Coordinates of C-alpha atoms in Angstrom, one line a residue:
Chain A
M1 CA 4.3 11.4 18.4
D2 CA 5.9 14.5 16.9
M3 CA 3.0 16.7 16.1
D4 CA 4.8 20.1 16.0
G5 CA 5.5 21.7 12.7
K6 CA 9.2 20.6 12.6
S7 CA 8.9 17.3 10.8
K8 CA 11.4 14.5 11.2
N9 CA 9.8 12.7 8.4
P10 CA 12.5 10.7 6.6
V11 CA 10.6 10.9 3.3
R12 CA 10.6 14.7 3.3
R13 CA 14.3 14.7 4.3
A14 CA 15.0 12.3 1.4
Y15 CA 13.3 14.6 -1.1
R16 CA 15.0 17.8 0.2
R17 CA 18.3 16.0 -0.1
Y18 CA 17.5 14.8 -3.6
F19 CA 16.5 18.2 -4.9
W20 CA 19.7 19.7 -3.4
E21 CA 21.9 17.0 -5.0
F22 CA 20.0 17.1 -8.3
G23 CA 20.3 20.9 -8.5
S24 CA 24.0 20.8 -7.6
A25 CA 24.7 18.1 -10.2
M26 CA 22.8 20.1 -12.9
V27 CA 24.9 23.3 -12.1
L28 CA 28.0 21.2 -12.3
Y29 CA 26.8 19.7 -15.6
V30 CA 26.3 23.1 -17.2
A31 CA 29.7 24.3 -15.9
M32 CA 31.5 21.1 -17.2
M33 CA 29.8 21.4 -20.6
W34 CA 31.0 24.9 -20.9
V35 CA 34.6 24.0 -20.0
R36 CA 34.5 20.9 -22.2
N37 CA 33.3 22.9 -25.2
W38 CA 35.8 25.6 -24.6
L39 CA 38.7 23.1 -24.3
L40 CA 37.7 21.2 -27.4
F41 CA 36.1 23.8 -29.7
G42 CA 37.2 27.2 -28.4
A43 CA 35.2 30.1 -27.2
R44 CA 33.8 31.2 -30.6
P45 CA 32.2 29.2 -33.4
G46 CA 34.9 28.3 -35.9
A47 CA 37.7 28.8 -33.4
S48 CA 39.9 26.0 -32.2
G49 CA 40.1 25.0 -28.5
P50 CA 43.3 24.7 -26.4
M51 CA 43.1 20.9 -26.6
E52 CA 42.7 20.6 -30.4
H53 CA 46.1 19.1 -30.8
A54 CA 46.1 17.1 -27.5
P55 CA 46.4 13.3 -27.7
Q56 CA 43.2 11.6 -28.7
G57 CA 42.9 9.9 -25.4
W58 CA 42.8 13.2 -23.6
Q59 CA 40.3 14.6 -26.0
I60 CA 38.0 11.6 -25.4
A61 CA 38.4 12.0 -21.6
V62 CA 37.5 15.7 -21.9
A63 CA 34.5 15.0 -24.2
A64 CA 33.1 12.5 -21.7
M65 CA 33.8 14.7 -18.7
P66 CA 30.2 15.9 -18.2
V67 CA 29.1 12.4 -17.5
T68 CA 30.4 12.8 -14.0
P69 CA 27.5 15.0 -12.8
V70 CA 25.1 12.6 -14.7
A71 CA 26.6 9.9 -12.5
F72 CA 25.9 12.1 -9.4
V73 CA 22.3 12.3 -10.6
L74 CA 22.1 8.6 -10.8
V75 CA 23.5 8.3 -7.2
A76 CA 20.9 10.9 -6.1
I77 CA 18.1 8.9 -7.7
V78 CA 19.2 5.6 -6.1
R79 CA 19.5 7.4 -2.7
L80 CA 16.0 8.8 -3.0
V81 CA 14.5 5.5 -4.0
R82 CA 16.2 3.8 -1.0
N83 CA 15.3 6.5 1.5
T84 CA 11.7 7.1 0.5
D85 CA 8.8 5.1 1.9
E86 CA 7.7 1.7 0.6
M87 CA 4.8 2.8 -1.6
Q88 CA 6.8 5.4 -3.4
R89 CA 9.7 3.0 -3.8
R90 CA 7.3 0.5 -5.3
V91 CA 6.1 3.2 -7.8
Y92 CA 9.6 4.2 -8.8
V93 CA 11.0 0.7 -9.2
E94 CA 7.9 -0.6 -11.0
S95 CA 7.9 2.4 -13.4
A96 CA 11.7 2.1 -14.0
A97 CA 11.1 -1.6 -14.9
I98 CA 8.4 -0.7 -17.3
A99 CA 10.5 2.1 -18.8
G100 CA 13.5 -0.2 -19.1
A101 CA 11.5 -2.9 -20.9
A102 CA 9.9 -0.4 -23.2
T103 CA 13.3 1.2 -24.0
A104 CA 14.8 -2.3 -24.7
L105 CA 11.9 -3.1 -27.0
L106 CA 12.2 0.2 -28.9
A107 CA 16.0 -0.1 -29.2
A108 CA 15.7 -3.7 -30.5
T109 CA 13.0 -2.7 -33.0
Y110 CA 14.9 0.3 -34.2
G111 CA 18.2 -1.8 -34.3
L112 CA 16.5 -4.1 -36.8
I113 CA 15.4 -1.4 -39.2
E114 CA 18.0 1.2 -38.9
G115 CA 20.6 1.6 -41.6
D116 CA 18.6 0.3 -44.6
F117 CA 15.3 2.0 -43.9
F118 CA 16.0 4.6 -41.2
P119 CA 19.0 6.7 -40.2
K120 CA 21.5 5.6 -37.5
L121 CA 20.7 7.5 -34.3
S122 CA 22.9 8.8 -31.5
A123 CA 23.1 6.7 -28.3
W124 CA 21.5 9.6 -26.6
W125 CA 18.0 8.7 -27.7
T126 CA 18.0 5.5 -25.5
Y127 CA 18.7 7.7 -22.4
S128 CA 16.0 10.1 -23.4
V129 CA 13.5 7.4 -24.2
F130 CA 14.2 5.7 -20.8
M131 CA 13.8 8.9 -18.8
F132 CA 10.7 9.9 -20.7
G133 CA 9.2 6.4 -20.3
W134 CA 10.0 6.5 -16.6
L135 CA 8.2 9.8 -16.2
I136 CA 5.1 8.6 -18.1
A137 CA 5.0 5.2 -16.4
S138 CA 5.4 6.7 -12.9
G139 CA 2.6 9.2 -13.8
F140 CA 0.2 6.3 -14.7
L141 CA 1.2 4.3 -11.5
W142 CA 0.6 7.4 -9.3
R143 CA -2.8 7.8 -10.8
S144 CA -3.7 4.2 -10.2
Y145 CA -2.9 4.7 -6.5
Y146 CA -5.0 7.8 -6.1
R147 CA -8.1 7.3 -8.2
Chain B
M1 CA -7.1 -4.1 1.7
K2 CA -9.7 -2.2 3.7
N3 CA -8.7 -0.3 6.8
R4 CA -9.9 2.1 9.5
L5 CA -7.0 4.6 9.2
K6 CA -9.3 7.4 8.1
V7 CA -11.7 6.8 11.0
L8 CA -8.9 6.5 13.6
R9 CA -7.1 9.6 12.3
A10 CA -10.4 11.6 12.4
E11 CA -11.0 10.4 16.0
R12 CA -7.7 11.9 17.0
D13 CA -8.3 15.0 14.9
W14 CA -5.0 14.5 13.0
T15 CA -4.3 15.6 9.5
Q16 CA -2.9 13.3 6.8
A17 CA 0.4 15.1 7.0
Q18 CA 0.6 14.6 10.8
L19 CA -0.1 10.9 10.5
A20 CA 2.4 10.7 7.6
D21 CA 5.1 12.3 9.8
A22 CA 4.3 10.0 12.7
A23 CA 4.6 6.9 10.4
G24 CA 7.6 8.3 8.5
V25 CA 5.9 8.1 5.1
A26 CA 4.8 10.6 2.5
R27 CA 1.3 12.1 2.8
Q28 CA 0.5 10.6 -0.6
T29 CA 1.1 7.2 0.9
I30 CA -1.5 7.9 3.6
V31 CA -4.0 9.0 0.9
A32 CA -3.4 5.7 -1.0
L33 CA -3.7 3.7 2.2
E34 CA -6.9 5.4 3.3
N35 CA -8.4 4.8 -0.2
A36 CA -7.5 1.2 0.1
K37 CA -5.4 1.5 -3.1
Y38 CA -2.2 0.2 -1.4
S39 CA -1.7 -2.5 1.1
P40 CA 1.1 -1.8 3.6
S41 CA 4.0 -4.1 4.5
L42 CA 3.9 -5.8 7.9
E43 CA 6.5 -3.4 9.1
L44 CA 4.3 -0.4 8.2
A45 CA 1.2 -2.1 9.6
F46 CA 3.0 -2.5 12.9
K47 CA 3.9 1.1 12.9
F48 CA 0.2 2.1 12.6
S49 CA -0.6 -0.4 15.3
R50 CA 1.9 1.4 17.6
I51 CA 0.7 4.9 16.6
F52 CA -3.0 4.1 17.3
G53 CA -2.4 1.7 20.2
K54 CA -4.5 -0.9 18.5
A55 CA -3.9 -4.4 17.2
I56 CA -3.2 -4.7 13.4
E57 CA -6.4 -6.6 12.8
E58 CA -8.4 -3.8 14.5
I59 CA -6.9 -1.4 11.8
F60 CA -6.6 -3.5 8.7
Q61 CA -9.1 -5.9 7.3
G62 CA -7.5 -8.7 5.3
L63 CA -9.1 -10.3 2.2
A64 CA -10.3 -13.3 4.3
D65 CA -12.2 -11.0 6.7
E66 CA -13.9 -8.9 4.0
G67 CA -16.7 -11.3 3.5
K68 CA -17.6 -11.3 7.2

């Protein structure tokens, strides 16, 4: 048994790797957002960007460019879930399932009432609701294992 | 599922973090196991069996044994 301070614990390694990957992806996201906004909208408010007259396909590609680091975050999360221990994996997967179901229910409910009674919302809210729901659900599940 | 992890760990004077490292799990998982809030898989139970040098049934008490 390795009882010295230098742990070979795979769970700690997985978390270290996750935080590094998540941090790098966030830095890349901020950089790509800056480049995207500069290309499409210019450096100053009211100014036009270098791609203002580019073909629409290119403008869409540039607008969606920052999703690349978001995909990196997704890969980092999947890697963490796969490399952590069985109990933590259970908490993450269970809470993701609860958050997914809650998001689907909210999206369906809002889909039925939007337009006539409520304003049409950006697709971003589903992402935010899912992530927030995942956080809350995992918090409750962690509590249930430690109380 | 009840178990003797806490007792066996104390007998060896190990911390939860040391046991977690030996089993390759998070310390929080050891906390949940010791508090009988989580039942380990067979694979993890075998790991504890190897770590403590004891049979699985000497460490973990199944639901069927709890009434005895």
